[in-house]
PDB file of C-alpha atoms in Angstrom:
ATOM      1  CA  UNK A   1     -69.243 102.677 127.491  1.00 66.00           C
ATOM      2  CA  UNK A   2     -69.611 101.455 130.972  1.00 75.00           C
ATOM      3  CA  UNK A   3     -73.189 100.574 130.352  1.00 82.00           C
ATOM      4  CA  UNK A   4     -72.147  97.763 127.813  1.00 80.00           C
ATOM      5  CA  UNK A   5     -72.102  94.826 129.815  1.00 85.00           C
ATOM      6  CA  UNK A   6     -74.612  95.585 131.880  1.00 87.00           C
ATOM      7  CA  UNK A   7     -77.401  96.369 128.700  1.00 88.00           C
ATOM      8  CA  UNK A   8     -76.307  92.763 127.361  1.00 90.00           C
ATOM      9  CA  UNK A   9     -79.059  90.916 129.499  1.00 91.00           C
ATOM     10  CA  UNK A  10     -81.590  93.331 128.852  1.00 91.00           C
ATOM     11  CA  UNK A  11     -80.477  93.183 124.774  1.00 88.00           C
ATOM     12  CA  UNK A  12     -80.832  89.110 125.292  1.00 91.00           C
ATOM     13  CA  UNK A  13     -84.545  89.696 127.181  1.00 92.00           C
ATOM     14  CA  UNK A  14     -85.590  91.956 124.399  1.00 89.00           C
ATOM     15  CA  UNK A  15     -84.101  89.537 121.434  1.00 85.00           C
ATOM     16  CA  UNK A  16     -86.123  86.416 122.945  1.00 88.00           C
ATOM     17  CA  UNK A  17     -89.448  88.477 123.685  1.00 88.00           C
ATOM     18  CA  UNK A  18     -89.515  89.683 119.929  1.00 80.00           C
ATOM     19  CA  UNK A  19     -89.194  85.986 118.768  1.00 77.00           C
ATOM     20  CA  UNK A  20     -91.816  85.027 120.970  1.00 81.00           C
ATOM     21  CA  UNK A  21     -94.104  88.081 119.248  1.00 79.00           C
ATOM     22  CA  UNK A  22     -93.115  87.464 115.976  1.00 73.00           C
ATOM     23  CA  UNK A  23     -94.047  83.869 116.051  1.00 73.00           C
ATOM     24  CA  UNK A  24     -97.648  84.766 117.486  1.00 74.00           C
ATOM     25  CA  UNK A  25     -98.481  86.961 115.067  1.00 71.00           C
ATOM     26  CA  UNK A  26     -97.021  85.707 112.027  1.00 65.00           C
ATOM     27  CA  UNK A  27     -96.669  81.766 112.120  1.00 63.00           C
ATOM     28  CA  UNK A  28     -92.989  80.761 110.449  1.00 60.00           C
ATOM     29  CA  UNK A  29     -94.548  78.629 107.750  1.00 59.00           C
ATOM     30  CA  UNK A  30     -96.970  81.498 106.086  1.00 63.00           C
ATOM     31  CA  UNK A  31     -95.761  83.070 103.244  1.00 65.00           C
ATOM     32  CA  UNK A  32     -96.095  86.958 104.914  1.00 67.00           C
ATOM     33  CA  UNK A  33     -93.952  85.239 107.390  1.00 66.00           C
ATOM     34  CA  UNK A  34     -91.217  84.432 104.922  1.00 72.00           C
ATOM     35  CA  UNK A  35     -91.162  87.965 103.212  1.00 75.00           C
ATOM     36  CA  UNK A  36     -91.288  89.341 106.450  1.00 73.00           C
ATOM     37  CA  UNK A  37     -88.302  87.861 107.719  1.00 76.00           C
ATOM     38  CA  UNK A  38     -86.622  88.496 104.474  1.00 79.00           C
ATOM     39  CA  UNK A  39     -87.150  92.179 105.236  1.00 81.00           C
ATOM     40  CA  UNK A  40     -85.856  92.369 108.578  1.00 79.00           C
ATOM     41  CA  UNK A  41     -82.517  90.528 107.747  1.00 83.00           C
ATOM     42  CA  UNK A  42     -82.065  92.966 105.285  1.00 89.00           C
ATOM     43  CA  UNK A  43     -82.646  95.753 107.428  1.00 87.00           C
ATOM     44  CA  UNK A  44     -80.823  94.376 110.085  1.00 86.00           C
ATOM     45  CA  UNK A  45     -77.605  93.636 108.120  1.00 91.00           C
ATOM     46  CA  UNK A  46     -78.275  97.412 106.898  1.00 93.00           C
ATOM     47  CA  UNK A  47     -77.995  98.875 110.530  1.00 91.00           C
ATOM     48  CA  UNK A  48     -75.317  96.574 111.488  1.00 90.00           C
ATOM     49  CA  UNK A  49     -73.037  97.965 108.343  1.00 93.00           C
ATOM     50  CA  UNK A  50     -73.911 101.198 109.767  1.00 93.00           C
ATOM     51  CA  UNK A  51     -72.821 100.536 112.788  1.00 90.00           C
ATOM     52  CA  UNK A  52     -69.463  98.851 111.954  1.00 91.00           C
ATOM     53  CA  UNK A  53     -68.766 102.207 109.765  1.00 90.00           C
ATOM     54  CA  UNK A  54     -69.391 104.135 112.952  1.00 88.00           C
ATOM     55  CA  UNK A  55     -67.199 102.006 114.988  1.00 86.00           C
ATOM     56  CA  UNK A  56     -64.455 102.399 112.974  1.00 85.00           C
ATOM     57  CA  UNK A  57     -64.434 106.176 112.414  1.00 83.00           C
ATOM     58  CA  UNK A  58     -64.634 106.283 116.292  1.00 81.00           C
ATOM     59  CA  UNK A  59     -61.893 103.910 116.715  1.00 81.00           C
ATOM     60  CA  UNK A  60     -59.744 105.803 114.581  1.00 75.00           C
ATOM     61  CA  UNK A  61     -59.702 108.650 117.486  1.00 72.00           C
ATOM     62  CA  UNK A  62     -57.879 106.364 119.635  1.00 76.00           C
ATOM     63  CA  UNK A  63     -55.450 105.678 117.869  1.00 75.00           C
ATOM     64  CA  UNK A  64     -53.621 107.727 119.559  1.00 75.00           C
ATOM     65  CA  UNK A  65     -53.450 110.872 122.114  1.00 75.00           C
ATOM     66  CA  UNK A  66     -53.048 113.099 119.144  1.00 76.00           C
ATOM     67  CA  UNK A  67     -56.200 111.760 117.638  1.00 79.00           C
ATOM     68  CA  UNK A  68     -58.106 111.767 120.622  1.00 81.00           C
ATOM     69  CA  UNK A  69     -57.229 114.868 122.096  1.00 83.00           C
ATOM     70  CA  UNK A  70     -57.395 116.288 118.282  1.00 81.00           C
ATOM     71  CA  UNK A  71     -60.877 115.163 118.116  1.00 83.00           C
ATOM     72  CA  UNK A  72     -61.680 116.447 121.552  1.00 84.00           C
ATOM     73  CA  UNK A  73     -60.925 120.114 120.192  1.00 84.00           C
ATOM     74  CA  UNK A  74     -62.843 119.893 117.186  1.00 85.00           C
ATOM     75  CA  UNK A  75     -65.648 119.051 119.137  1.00 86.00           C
ATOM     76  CA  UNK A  76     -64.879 121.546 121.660  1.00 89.00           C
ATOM     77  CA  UNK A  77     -62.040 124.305 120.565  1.00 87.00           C
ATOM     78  CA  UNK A  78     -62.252 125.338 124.634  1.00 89.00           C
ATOM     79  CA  UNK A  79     -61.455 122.312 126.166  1.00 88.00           C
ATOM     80  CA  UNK A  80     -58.406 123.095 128.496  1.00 88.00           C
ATOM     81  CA  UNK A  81     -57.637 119.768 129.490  1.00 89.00           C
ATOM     82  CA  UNK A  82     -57.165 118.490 126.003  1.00 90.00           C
ATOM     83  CA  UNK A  83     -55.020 121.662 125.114  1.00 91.00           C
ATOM     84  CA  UNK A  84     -52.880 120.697 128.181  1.00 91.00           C
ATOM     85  CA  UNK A  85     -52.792 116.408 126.922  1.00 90.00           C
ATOM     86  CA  UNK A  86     -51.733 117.817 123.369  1.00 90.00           C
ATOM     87  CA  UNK A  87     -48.624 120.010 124.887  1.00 91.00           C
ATOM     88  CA  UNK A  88     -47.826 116.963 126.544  1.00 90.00           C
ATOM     89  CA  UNK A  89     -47.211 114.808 123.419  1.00 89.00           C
ATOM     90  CA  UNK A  90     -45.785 117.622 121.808  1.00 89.00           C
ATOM     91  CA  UNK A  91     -42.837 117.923 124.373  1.00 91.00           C
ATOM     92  CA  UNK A  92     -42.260 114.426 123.916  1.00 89.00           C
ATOM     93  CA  UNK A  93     -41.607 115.367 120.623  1.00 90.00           C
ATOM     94  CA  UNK A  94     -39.104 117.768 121.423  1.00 91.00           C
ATOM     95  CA  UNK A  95     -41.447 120.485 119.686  1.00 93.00           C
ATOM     96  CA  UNK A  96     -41.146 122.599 123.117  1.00 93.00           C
ATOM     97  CA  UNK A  97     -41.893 126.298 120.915  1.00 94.00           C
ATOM     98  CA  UNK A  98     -45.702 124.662 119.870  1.00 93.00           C
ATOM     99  CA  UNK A  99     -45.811 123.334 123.149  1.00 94.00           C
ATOM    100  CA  UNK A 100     -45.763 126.685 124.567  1.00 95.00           C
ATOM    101  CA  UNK A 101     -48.144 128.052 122.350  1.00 94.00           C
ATOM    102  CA  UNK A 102     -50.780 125.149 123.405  1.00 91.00           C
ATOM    103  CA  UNK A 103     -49.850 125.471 126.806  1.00 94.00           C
ATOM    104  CA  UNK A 104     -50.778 129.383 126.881  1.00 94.00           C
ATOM    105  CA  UNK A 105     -53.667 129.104 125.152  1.00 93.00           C
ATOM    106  CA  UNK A 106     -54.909 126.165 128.014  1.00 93.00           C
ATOM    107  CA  UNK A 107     -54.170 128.700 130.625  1.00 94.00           C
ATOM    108  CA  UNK A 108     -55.757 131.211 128.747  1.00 93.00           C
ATOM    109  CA  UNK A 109     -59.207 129.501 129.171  1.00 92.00           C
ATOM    110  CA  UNK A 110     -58.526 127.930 132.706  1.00 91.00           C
ATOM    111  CA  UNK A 111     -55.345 128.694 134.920  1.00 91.00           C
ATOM    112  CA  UNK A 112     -54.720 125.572 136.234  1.00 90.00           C
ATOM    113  CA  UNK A 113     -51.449 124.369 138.443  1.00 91.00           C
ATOM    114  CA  UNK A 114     -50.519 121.446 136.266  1.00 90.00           C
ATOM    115  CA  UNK A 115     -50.479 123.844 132.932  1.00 92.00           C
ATOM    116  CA  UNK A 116     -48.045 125.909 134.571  1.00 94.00           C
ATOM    117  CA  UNK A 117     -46.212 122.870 135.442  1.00 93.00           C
ATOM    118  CA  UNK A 118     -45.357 121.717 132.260  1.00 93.00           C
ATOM    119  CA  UNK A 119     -44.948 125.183 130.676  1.00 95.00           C
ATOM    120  CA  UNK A 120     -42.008 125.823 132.797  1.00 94.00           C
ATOM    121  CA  UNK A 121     -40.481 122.183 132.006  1.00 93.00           C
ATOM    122  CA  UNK A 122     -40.985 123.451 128.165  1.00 94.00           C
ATOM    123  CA  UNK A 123     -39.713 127.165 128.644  1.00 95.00           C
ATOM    124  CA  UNK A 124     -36.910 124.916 130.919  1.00 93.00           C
ATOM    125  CA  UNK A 125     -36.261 123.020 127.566  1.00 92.00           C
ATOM    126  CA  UNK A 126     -36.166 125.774 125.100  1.00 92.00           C
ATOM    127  CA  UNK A 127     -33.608 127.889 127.893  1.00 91.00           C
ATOM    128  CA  UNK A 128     -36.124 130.261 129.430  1.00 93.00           C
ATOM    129  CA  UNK A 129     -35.312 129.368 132.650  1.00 91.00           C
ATOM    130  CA  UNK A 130     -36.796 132.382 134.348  1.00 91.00           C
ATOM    131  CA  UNK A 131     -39.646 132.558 133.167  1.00 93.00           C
ATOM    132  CA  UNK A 132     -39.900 128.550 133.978  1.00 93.00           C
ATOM    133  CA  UNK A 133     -38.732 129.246 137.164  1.00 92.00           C
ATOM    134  CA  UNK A 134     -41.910 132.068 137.589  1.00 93.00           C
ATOM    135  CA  UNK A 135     -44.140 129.003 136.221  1.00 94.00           C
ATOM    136  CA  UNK A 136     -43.123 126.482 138.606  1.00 92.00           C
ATOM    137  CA  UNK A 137     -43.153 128.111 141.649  1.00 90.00           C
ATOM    138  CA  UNK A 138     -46.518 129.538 141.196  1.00 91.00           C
ATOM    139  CA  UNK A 139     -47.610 126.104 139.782  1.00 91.00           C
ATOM    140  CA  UNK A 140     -46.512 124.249 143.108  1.00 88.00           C
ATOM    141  CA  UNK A 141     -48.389 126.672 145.227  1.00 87.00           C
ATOM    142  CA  UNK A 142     -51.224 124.835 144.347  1.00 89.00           C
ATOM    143  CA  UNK A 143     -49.960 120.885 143.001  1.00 85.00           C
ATOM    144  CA  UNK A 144     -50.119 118.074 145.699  1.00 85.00           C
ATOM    145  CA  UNK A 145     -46.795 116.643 146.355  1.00 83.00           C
ATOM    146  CA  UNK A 146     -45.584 113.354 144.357  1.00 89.00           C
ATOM    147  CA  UNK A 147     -41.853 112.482 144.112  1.00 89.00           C
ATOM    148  CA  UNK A 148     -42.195 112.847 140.311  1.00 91.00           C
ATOM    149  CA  UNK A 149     -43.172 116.471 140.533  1.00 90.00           C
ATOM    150  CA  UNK A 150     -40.570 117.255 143.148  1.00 93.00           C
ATOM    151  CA  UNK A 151     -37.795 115.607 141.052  1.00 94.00           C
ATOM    152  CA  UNK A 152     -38.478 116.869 137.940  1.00 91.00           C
ATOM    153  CA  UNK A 153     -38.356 120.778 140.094  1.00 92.00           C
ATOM    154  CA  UNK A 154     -35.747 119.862 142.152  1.00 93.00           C
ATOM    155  CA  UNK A 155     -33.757 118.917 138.830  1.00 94.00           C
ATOM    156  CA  UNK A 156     -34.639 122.904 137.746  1.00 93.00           C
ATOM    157  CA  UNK A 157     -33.618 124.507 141.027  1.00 93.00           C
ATOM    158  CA  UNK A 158     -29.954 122.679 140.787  1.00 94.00           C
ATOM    159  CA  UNK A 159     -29.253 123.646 137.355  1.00 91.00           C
ATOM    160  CA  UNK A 160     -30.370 127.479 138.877  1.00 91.00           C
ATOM    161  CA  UNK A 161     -27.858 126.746 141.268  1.00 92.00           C
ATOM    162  CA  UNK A 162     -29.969 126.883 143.863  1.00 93.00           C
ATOM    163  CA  UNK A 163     -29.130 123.512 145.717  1.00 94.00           C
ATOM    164  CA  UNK A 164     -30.598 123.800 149.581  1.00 95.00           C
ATOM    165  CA  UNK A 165     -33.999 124.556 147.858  1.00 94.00           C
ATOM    166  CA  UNK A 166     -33.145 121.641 144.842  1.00 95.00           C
ATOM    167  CA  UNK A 167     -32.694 118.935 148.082  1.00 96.00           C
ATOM    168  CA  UNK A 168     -35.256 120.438 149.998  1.00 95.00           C
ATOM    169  CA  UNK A 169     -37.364 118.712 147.196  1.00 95.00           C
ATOM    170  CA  UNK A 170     -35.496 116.163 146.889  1.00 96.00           C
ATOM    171  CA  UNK A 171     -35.728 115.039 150.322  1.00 96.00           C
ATOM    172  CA  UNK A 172     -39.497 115.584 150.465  1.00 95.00           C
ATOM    173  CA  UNK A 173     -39.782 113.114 147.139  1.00 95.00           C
ATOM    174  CA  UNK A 174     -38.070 110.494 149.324  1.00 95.00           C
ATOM    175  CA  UNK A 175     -40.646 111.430 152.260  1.00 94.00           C
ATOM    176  CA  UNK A 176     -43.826 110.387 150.156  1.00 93.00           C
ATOM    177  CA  UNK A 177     -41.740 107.299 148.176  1.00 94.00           C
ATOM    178  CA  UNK A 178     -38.863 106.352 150.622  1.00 94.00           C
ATOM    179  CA  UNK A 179     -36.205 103.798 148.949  1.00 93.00           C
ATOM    180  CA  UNK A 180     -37.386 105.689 145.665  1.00 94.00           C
ATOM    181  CA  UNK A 181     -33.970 104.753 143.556  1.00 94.00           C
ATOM    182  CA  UNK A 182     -34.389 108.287 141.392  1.00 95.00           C
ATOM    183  CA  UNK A 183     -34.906 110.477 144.172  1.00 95.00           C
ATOM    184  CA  UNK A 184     -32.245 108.889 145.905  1.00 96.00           C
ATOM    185  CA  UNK A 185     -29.496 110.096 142.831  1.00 96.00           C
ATOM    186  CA  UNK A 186     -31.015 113.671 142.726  1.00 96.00           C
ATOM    187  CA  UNK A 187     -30.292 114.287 146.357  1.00 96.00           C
ATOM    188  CA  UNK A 188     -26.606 112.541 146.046  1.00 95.00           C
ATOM    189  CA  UNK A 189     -26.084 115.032 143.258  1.00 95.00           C
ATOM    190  CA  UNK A 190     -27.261 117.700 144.556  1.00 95.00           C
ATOM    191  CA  UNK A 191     -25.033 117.062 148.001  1.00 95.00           C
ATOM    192  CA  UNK A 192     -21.751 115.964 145.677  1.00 94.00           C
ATOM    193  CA  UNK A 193     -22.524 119.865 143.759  1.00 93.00           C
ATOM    194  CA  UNK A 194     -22.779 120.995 147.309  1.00 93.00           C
ATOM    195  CA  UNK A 195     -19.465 119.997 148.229  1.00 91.00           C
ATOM    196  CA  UNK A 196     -21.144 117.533 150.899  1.00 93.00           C
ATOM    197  CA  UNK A 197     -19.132 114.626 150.295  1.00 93.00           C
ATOM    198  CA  UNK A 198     -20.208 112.526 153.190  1.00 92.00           C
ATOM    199  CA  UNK A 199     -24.255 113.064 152.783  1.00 94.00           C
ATOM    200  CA  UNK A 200     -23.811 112.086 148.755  1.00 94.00           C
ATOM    201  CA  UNK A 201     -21.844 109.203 149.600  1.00 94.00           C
ATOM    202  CA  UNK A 202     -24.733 108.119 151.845  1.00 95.00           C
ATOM    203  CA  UNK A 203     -26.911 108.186 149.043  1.00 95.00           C
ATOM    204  CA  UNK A 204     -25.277 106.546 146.486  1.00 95.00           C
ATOM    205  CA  UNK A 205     -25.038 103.851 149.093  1.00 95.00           C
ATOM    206  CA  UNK A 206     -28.602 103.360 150.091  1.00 95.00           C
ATOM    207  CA  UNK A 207     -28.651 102.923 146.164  1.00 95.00           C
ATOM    208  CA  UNK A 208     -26.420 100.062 146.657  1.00 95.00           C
ATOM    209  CA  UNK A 209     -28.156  98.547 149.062  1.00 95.00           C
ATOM    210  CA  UNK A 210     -31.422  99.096 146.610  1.00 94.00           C
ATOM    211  CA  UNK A 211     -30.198  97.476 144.236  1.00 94.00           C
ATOM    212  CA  UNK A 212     -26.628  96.191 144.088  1.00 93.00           C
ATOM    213  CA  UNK A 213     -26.269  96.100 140.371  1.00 92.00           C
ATOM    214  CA  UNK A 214     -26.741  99.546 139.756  1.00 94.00           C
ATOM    215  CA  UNK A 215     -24.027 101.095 137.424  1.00 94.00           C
ATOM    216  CA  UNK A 216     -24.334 105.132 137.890  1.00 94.00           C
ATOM    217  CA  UNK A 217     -24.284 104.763 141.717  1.00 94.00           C
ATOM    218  CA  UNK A 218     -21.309 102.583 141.682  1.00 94.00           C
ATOM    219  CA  UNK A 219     -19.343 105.258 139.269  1.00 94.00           C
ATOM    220  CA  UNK A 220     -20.337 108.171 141.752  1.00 93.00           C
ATOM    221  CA  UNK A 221     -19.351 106.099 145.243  1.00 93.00           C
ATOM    222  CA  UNK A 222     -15.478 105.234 143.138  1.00 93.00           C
ATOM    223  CA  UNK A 223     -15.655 109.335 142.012  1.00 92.00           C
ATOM    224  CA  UNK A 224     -16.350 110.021 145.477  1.00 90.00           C
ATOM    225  CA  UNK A 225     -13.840 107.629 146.627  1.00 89.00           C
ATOM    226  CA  UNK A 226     -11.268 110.345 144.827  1.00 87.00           C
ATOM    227  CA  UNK A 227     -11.870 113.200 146.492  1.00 78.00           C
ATOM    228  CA  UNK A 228      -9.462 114.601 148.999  1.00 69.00           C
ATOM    229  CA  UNK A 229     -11.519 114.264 151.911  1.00 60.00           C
ATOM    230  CA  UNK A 230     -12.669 111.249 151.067  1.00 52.00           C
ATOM    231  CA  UNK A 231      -9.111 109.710 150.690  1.00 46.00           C
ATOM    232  CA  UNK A 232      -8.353 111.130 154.259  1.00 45.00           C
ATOM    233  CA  UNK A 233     -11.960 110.063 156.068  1.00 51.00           C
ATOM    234  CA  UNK A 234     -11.063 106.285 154.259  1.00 45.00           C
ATOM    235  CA  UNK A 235      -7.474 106.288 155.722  1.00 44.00           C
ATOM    236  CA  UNK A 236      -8.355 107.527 159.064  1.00 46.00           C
ATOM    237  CA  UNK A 237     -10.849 104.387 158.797  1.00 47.00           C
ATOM    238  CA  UNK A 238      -7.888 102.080 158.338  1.00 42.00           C
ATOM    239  CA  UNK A 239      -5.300 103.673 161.524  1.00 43.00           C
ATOM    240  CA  UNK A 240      -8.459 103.295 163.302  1.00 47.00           C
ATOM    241  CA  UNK A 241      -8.881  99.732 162.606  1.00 45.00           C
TER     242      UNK A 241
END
């Protein structure tokens, strides 16, 4: 498809030089020249039918990623990478079970990080949290770093209650996208589940300061504002003043 535009001058050239033939060899007001150009409408408007029918059987895979991917595998049943794009939709379904079974087969053929990935966020969803947990930590042996990946972990490793390894993530998702509003909530969470009152204040403030209309961090900085030591570190603010 990227050849399109380019071909369009050489489809122009070609169009004018068979004119130029045709009206050498056959001049327009004989009558072969008449029946001639009789027949090549008509086989032209032929091919061009044709064509449209072809164009819109292949635009019907794109309707969608189903389609496409669907059409991928019935062209080739061993295409991983589709295997892995169809899971995908499938979890945004909710239907996390046929997921799995998509995902397995995909590593079956190639074991690739980003398979493993999202088979532990489906296992994750369907409550098979060890064997998700197996899945992503063998998966980010191998992923590059992006604050979606390490949120989306980090997420896993808090509801494992494994926190200093859930902020660990956290952090390094702020490292690659500082200011990054999402990342920014995790690690207040995970701090506030911590018992770290003071660090998930923090957060919820550079939140603030993000964006000053935002809702959820405003709730957690007045739930914060209700803790114990948060009562006594705000009144030893005002004898000090």
């Amino acid at each position: 498809r990227y050849t399109y535009v380019p071909l369009i001058g050489i489809f122009i050239a070609a169009a004018w030089l068979g004119a130029e033939v045709w009206e050498k060899r056959l001049p327009s007001s004989s009558r072969p020249a008449v029946v001639a150009k009789a027949v090549a409408v008509t086989f032209v408007s032929i091919v061009l039918c044709l064509y449209g029918f072809a164009a819109y059987n292949q635009v019907g895979h794109w309707r969608s990623d189903a389609t496409l991917f669907g059409h991928a595998l019935d062209v080739d049943p061993n295409n991983y990478l589709a295997r892995v794009a169809i899971a995908g939709g499938l979890m945004a379904k909710g239907k996390n079970e046929e997921a799995i079974a998509e995902l397995r087969t995909a590593l079956r053929l190639k074991d690739h990080p980003l398979a493993r990935y999202n088979l532990g966020i489906a296992l994750d969803a369907v409550g098979r949290r060890q064997e998700a947990g197996a899945q992503f930590a063998y998966a980010f042996k191998y992923l590059v770093p992006k604050p979606g990946l390490d949120n989306r972990y980090g997420i896993f490793l808090a509801k494992m209650g494994r926190l200093d390894d859930a902020i660990w993530h956290f952090k390094r998702a702020l490292r690659n996208r500082p200011g990054d509003i999402m990342s920014l909530g995790n690690l207040g969470c995970a701090y506030y589940e911590k018992g770290d009152f003071a660090a998930s204040r923090k957060q919820y403030e550079a939140i603030i300061a993000l964006d000053p209309g935002n809702q959820p961090a405003r709730e957690a900085l007045r739930r914060l504002a209700q803790m114990p030591s948060e009562r006594k570190r705000s009144s030893g603010d005002r004898r000090d003043e």
